[in-house]
PDB file of C-alpha atoms in Angstrom:
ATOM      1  CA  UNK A   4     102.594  82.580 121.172  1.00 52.00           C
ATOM      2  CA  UNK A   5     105.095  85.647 121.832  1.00 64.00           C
ATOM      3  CA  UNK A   6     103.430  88.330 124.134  1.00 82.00           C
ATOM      4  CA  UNK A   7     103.180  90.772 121.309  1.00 80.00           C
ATOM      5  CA  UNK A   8     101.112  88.535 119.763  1.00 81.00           C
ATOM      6  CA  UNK A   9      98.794  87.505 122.102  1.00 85.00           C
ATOM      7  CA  UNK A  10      98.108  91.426 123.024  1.00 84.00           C
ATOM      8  CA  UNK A  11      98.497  91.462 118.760  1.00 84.00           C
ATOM      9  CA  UNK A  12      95.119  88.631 119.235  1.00 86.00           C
ATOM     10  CA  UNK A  13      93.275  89.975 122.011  1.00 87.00           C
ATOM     11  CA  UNK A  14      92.927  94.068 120.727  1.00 82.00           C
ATOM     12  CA  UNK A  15      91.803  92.601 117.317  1.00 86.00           C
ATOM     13  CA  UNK A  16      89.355  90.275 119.211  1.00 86.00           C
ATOM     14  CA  UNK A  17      88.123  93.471 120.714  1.00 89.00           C
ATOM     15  CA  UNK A  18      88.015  95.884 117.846  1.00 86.00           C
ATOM     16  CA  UNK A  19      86.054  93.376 115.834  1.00 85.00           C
ATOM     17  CA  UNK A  20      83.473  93.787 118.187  1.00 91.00           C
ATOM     18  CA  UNK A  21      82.557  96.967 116.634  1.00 88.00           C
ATOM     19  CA  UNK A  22      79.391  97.181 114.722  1.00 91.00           C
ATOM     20  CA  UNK A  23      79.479  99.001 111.284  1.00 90.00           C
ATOM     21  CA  UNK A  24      77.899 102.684 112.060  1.00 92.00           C
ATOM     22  CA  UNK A  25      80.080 102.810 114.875  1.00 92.00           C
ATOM     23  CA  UNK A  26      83.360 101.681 113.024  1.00 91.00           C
ATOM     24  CA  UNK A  27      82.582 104.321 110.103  1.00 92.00           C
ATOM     25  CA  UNK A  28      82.026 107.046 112.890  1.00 93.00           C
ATOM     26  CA  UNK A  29      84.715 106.586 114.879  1.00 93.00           C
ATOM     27  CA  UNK A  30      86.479 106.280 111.609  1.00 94.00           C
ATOM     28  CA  UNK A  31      85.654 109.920 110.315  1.00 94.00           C
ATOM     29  CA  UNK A  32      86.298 111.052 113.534  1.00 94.00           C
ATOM     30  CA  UNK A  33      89.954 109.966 113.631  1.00 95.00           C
ATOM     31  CA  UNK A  34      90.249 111.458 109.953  1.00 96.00           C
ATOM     32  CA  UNK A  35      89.334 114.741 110.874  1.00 95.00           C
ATOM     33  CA  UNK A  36      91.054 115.194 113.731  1.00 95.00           C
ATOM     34  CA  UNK A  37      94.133 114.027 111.234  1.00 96.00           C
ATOM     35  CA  UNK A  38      92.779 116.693 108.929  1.00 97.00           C
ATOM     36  CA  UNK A  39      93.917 119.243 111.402  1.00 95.00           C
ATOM     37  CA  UNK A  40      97.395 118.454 112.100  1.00 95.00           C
ATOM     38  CA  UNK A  41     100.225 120.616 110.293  1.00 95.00           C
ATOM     39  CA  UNK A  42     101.975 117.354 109.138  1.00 93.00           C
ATOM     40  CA  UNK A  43      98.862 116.489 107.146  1.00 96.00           C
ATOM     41  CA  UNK A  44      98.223 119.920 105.921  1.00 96.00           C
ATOM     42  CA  UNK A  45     101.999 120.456 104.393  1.00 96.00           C
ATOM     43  CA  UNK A  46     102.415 116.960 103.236  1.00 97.00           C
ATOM     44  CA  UNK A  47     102.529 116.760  99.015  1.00 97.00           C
ATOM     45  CA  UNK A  48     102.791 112.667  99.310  1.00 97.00           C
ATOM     46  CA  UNK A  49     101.439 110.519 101.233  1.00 98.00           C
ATOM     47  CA  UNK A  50     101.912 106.960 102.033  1.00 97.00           C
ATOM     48  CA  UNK A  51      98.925 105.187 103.030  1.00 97.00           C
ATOM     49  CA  UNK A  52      97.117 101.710 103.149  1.00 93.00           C
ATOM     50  CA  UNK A  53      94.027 100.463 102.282  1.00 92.00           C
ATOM     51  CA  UNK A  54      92.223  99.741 105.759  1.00 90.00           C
ATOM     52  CA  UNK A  55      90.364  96.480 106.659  1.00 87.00           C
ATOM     53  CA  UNK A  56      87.896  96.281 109.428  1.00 87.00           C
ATOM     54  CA  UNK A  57      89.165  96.869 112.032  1.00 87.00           C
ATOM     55  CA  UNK A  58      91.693  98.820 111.341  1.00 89.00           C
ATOM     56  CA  UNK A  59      90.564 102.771 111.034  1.00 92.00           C
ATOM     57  CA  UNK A  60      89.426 103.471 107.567  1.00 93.00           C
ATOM     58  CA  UNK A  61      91.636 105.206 105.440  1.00 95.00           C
ATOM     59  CA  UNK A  62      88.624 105.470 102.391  1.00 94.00           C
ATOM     60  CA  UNK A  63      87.960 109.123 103.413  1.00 95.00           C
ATOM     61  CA  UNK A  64      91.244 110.321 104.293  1.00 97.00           C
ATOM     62  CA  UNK A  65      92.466 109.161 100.742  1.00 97.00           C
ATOM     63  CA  UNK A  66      89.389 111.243  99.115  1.00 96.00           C
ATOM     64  CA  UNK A  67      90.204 114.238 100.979  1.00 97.00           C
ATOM     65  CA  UNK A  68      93.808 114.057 100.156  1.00 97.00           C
ATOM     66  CA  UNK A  69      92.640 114.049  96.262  1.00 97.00           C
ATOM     67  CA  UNK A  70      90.788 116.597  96.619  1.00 96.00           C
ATOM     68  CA  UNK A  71      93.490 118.768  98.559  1.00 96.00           C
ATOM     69  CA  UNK A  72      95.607 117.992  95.311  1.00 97.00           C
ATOM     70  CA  UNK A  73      97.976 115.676  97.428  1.00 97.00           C
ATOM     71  CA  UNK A  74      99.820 112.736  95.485  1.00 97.00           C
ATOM     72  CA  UNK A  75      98.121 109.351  96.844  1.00 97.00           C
ATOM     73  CA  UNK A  76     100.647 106.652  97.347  1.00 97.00           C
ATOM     74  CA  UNK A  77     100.268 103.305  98.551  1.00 95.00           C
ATOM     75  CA  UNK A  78     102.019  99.730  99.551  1.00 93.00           C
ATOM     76  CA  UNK A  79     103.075  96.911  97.251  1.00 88.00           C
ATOM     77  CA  UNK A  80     104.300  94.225  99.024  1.00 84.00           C
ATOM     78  CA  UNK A  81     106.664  91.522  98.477  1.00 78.00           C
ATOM     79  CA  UNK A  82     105.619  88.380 100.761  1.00 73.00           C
ATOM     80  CA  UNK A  83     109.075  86.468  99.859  1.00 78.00           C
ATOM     81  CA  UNK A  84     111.566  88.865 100.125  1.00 76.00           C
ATOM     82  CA  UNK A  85     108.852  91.351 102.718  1.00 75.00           C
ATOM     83  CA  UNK A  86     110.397  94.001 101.127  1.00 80.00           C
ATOM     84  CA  UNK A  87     107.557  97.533 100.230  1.00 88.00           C
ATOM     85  CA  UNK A  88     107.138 100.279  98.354  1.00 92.00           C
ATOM     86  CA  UNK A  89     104.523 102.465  97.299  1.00 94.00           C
ATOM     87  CA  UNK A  90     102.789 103.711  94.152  1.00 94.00           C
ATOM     88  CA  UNK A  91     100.724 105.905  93.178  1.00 95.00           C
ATOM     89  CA  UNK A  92      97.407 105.197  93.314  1.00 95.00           C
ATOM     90  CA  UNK A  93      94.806 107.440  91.628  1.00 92.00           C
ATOM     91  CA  UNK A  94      90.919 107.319  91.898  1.00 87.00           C
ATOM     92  CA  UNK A  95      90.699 105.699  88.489  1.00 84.00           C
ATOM     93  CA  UNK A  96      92.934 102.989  89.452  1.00 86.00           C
ATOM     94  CA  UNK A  97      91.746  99.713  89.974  1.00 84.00           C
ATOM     95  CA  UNK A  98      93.384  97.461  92.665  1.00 85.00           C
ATOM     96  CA  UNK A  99      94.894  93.605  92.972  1.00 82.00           C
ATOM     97  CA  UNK A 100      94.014  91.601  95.865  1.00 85.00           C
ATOM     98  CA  UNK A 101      96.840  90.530  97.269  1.00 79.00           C
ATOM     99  CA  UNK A 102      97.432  88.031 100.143  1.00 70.00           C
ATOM    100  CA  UNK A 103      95.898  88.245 103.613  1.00 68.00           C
ATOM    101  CA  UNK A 104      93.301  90.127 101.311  1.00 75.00           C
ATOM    102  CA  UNK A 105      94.864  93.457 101.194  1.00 79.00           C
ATOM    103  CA  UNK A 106      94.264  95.619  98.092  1.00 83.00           C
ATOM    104  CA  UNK A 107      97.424  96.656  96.392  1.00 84.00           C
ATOM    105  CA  UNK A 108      98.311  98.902  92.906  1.00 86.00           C
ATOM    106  CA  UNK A 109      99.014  97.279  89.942  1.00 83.00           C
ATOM    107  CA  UNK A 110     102.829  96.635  88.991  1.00 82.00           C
ATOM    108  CA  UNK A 111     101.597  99.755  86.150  1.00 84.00           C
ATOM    109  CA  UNK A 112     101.432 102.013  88.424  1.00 87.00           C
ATOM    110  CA  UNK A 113     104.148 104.793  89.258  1.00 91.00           C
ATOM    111  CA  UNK A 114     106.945 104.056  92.186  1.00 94.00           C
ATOM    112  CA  UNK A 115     107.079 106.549  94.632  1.00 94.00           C
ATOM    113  CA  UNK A 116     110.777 106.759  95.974  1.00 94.00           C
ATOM    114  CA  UNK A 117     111.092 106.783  99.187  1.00 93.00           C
ATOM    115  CA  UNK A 118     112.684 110.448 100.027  1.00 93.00           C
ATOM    116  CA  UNK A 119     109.370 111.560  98.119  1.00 96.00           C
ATOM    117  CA  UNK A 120     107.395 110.403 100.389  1.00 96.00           C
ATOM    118  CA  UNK A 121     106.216 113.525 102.826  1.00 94.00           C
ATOM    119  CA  UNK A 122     103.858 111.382 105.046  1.00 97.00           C
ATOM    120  CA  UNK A 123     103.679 108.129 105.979  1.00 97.00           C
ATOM    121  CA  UNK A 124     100.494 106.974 107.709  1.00 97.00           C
ATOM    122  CA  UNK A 125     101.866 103.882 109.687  1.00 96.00           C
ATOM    123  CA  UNK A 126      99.056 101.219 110.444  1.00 94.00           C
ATOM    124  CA  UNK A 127      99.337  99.507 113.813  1.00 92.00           C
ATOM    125  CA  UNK A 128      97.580  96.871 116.226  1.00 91.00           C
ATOM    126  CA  UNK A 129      99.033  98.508 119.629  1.00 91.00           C
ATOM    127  CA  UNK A 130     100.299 101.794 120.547  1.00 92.00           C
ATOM    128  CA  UNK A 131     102.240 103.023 123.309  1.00 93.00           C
ATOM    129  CA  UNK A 132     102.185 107.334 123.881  1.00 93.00           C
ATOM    130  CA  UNK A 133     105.619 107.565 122.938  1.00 93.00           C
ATOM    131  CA  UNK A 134     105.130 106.095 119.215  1.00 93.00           C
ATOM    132  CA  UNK A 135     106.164 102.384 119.505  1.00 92.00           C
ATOM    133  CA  UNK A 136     103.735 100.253 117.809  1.00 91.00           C
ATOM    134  CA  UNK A 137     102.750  96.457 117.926  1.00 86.00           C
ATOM    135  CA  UNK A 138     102.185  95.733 113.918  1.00 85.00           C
ATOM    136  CA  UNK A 139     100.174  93.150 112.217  1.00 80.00           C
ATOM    137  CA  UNK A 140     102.880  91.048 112.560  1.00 72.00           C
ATOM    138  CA  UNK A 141     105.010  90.939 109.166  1.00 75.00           C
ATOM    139  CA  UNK A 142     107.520  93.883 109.628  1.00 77.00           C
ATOM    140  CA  UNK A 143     106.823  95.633 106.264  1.00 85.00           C
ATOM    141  CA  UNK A 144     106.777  98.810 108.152  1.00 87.00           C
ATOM    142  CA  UNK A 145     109.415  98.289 110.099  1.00 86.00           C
ATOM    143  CA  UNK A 146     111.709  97.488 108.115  1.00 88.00           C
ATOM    144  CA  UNK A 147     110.773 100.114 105.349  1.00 89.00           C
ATOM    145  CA  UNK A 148     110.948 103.112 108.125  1.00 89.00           C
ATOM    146  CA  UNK A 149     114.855 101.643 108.777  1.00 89.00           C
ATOM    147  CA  UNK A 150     115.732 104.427 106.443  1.00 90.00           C
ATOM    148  CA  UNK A 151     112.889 106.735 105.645  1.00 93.00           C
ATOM    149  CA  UNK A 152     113.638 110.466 106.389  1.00 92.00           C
ATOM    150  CA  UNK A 153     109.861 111.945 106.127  1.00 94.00           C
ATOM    151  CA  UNK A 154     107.273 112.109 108.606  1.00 96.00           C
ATOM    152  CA  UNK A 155     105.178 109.524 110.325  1.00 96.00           C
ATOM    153  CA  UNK A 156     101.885 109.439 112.184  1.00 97.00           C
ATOM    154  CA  UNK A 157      99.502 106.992 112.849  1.00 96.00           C
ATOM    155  CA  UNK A 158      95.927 107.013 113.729  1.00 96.00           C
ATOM    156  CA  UNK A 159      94.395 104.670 116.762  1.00 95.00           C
ATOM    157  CA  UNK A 160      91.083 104.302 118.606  1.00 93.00           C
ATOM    158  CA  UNK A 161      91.845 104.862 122.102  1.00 91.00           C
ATOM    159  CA  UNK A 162      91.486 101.037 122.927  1.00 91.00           C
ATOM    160  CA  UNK A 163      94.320 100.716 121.179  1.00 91.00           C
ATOM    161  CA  UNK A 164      96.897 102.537 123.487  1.00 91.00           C
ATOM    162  CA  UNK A 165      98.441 100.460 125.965  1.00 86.00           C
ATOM    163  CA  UNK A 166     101.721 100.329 127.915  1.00 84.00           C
ATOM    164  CA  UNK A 167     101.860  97.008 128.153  1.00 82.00           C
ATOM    165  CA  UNK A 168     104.735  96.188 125.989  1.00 83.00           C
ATOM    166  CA  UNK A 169     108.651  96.984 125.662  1.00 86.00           C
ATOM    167  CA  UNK A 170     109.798  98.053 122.356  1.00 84.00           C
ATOM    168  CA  UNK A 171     112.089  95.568 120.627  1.00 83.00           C
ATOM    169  CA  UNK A 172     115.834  96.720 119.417  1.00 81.00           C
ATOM    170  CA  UNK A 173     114.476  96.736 115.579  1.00 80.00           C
ATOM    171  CA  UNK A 174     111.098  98.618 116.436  1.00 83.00           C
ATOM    172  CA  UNK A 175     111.071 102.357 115.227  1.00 86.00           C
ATOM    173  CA  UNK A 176     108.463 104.809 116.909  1.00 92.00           C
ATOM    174  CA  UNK A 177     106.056 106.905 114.848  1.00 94.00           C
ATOM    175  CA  UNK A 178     106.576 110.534 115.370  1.00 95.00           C
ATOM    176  CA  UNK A 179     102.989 111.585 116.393  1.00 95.00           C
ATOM    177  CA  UNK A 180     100.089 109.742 116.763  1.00 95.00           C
ATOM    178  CA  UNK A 181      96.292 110.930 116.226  1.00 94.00           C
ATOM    179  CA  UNK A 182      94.757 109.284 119.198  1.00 92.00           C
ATOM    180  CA  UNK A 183      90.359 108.990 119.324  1.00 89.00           C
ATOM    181  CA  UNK A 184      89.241 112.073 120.844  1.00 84.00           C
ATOM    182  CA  UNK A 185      92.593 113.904 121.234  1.00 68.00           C
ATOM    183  CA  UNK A 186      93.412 111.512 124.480  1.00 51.00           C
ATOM    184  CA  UNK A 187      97.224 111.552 125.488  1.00 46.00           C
TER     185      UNK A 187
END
């Protein structure tokens, strides 16, 4: 097992911990401290997944971007080529279950190009303060950020910042992240 995924192993191990109330608190708190930042409140588009325990829930932060009149957009992924992209996803939309059990749009739904894209909410395992991330381990993001020109932020509990790993040549750091509790 590399080291990225053994730290990849053990953080999971120790965010699963995490009983329900406390997850879903922790949770909101994260979202509205997101709420607050300038790249959140002049983003149009946003690029976003939908969460599974553990990782922060995004169910509230997509609500609130409806109901700021922001355009909702989220990953379909490609398992053979690992190629993304994002579509728009609505509330009325229903969602495929995809593999690994993430919920994806249906192939119906709108393509959002890339450039239109304002925000992308990058999820992550591992965070170090300068933006480099430990992912869940299929370089989706990665790859798809090789070229993507808008901004990026990603949310963490603060369990989830370390500094105990060196950034690979292909990795690509976030441009801000919303730690728990505002911790730097």
């Amino acid at each position: 097992m590399t080291a990225k995924a053994t730290l990849r192993e053990q953080i999971l191990t120790e965010l699963q911990k995490m009983d329900r109330a406390t997850y879903e608190q922790r949770s909101r708190a994260i979202a509205e401290q997101l709420f607050q930042e300038e790249i959140w409140k002049k983003a149009t588009t946003i690029g976003i997944t939908i969460a599974r325990f553990p990782e922060i829930a995004t169910r509230a932060i997509i609500e609130r971007a409806w109901q700021d009149g922001k355009t909702v957009a989220i990953p379909e992924t490609n398992n053979k080529s690992k190629a993304m992209k994002f579509r728009v996803y609505k509330e009325s939309d229903e969602l495929c279950k995809k593999a690994l059990g993430l919920y994806e749009p249906l192939e119906s739904a709108v393509v959002v190009q890339k450039n239109d894209l304002d925000l992308l909410i990058v999820p992550g395992v591992l965070f170090r303060t300068d933006g480099y991330r430990i992912g869940f381990g299929a370089g989706f993001y990665d790859r798809y950020l090789m070229d993507y020109q808008g901004a990026t932020i990603s949310l963490c509990y603060r369990e989830q910042i370390t500094a105990d790993f060196m950034p690979e040549p292909h990795d690509l750091p976030v441009q801000k992240l919303v730690i728990e509790n505002n911790l730097k």
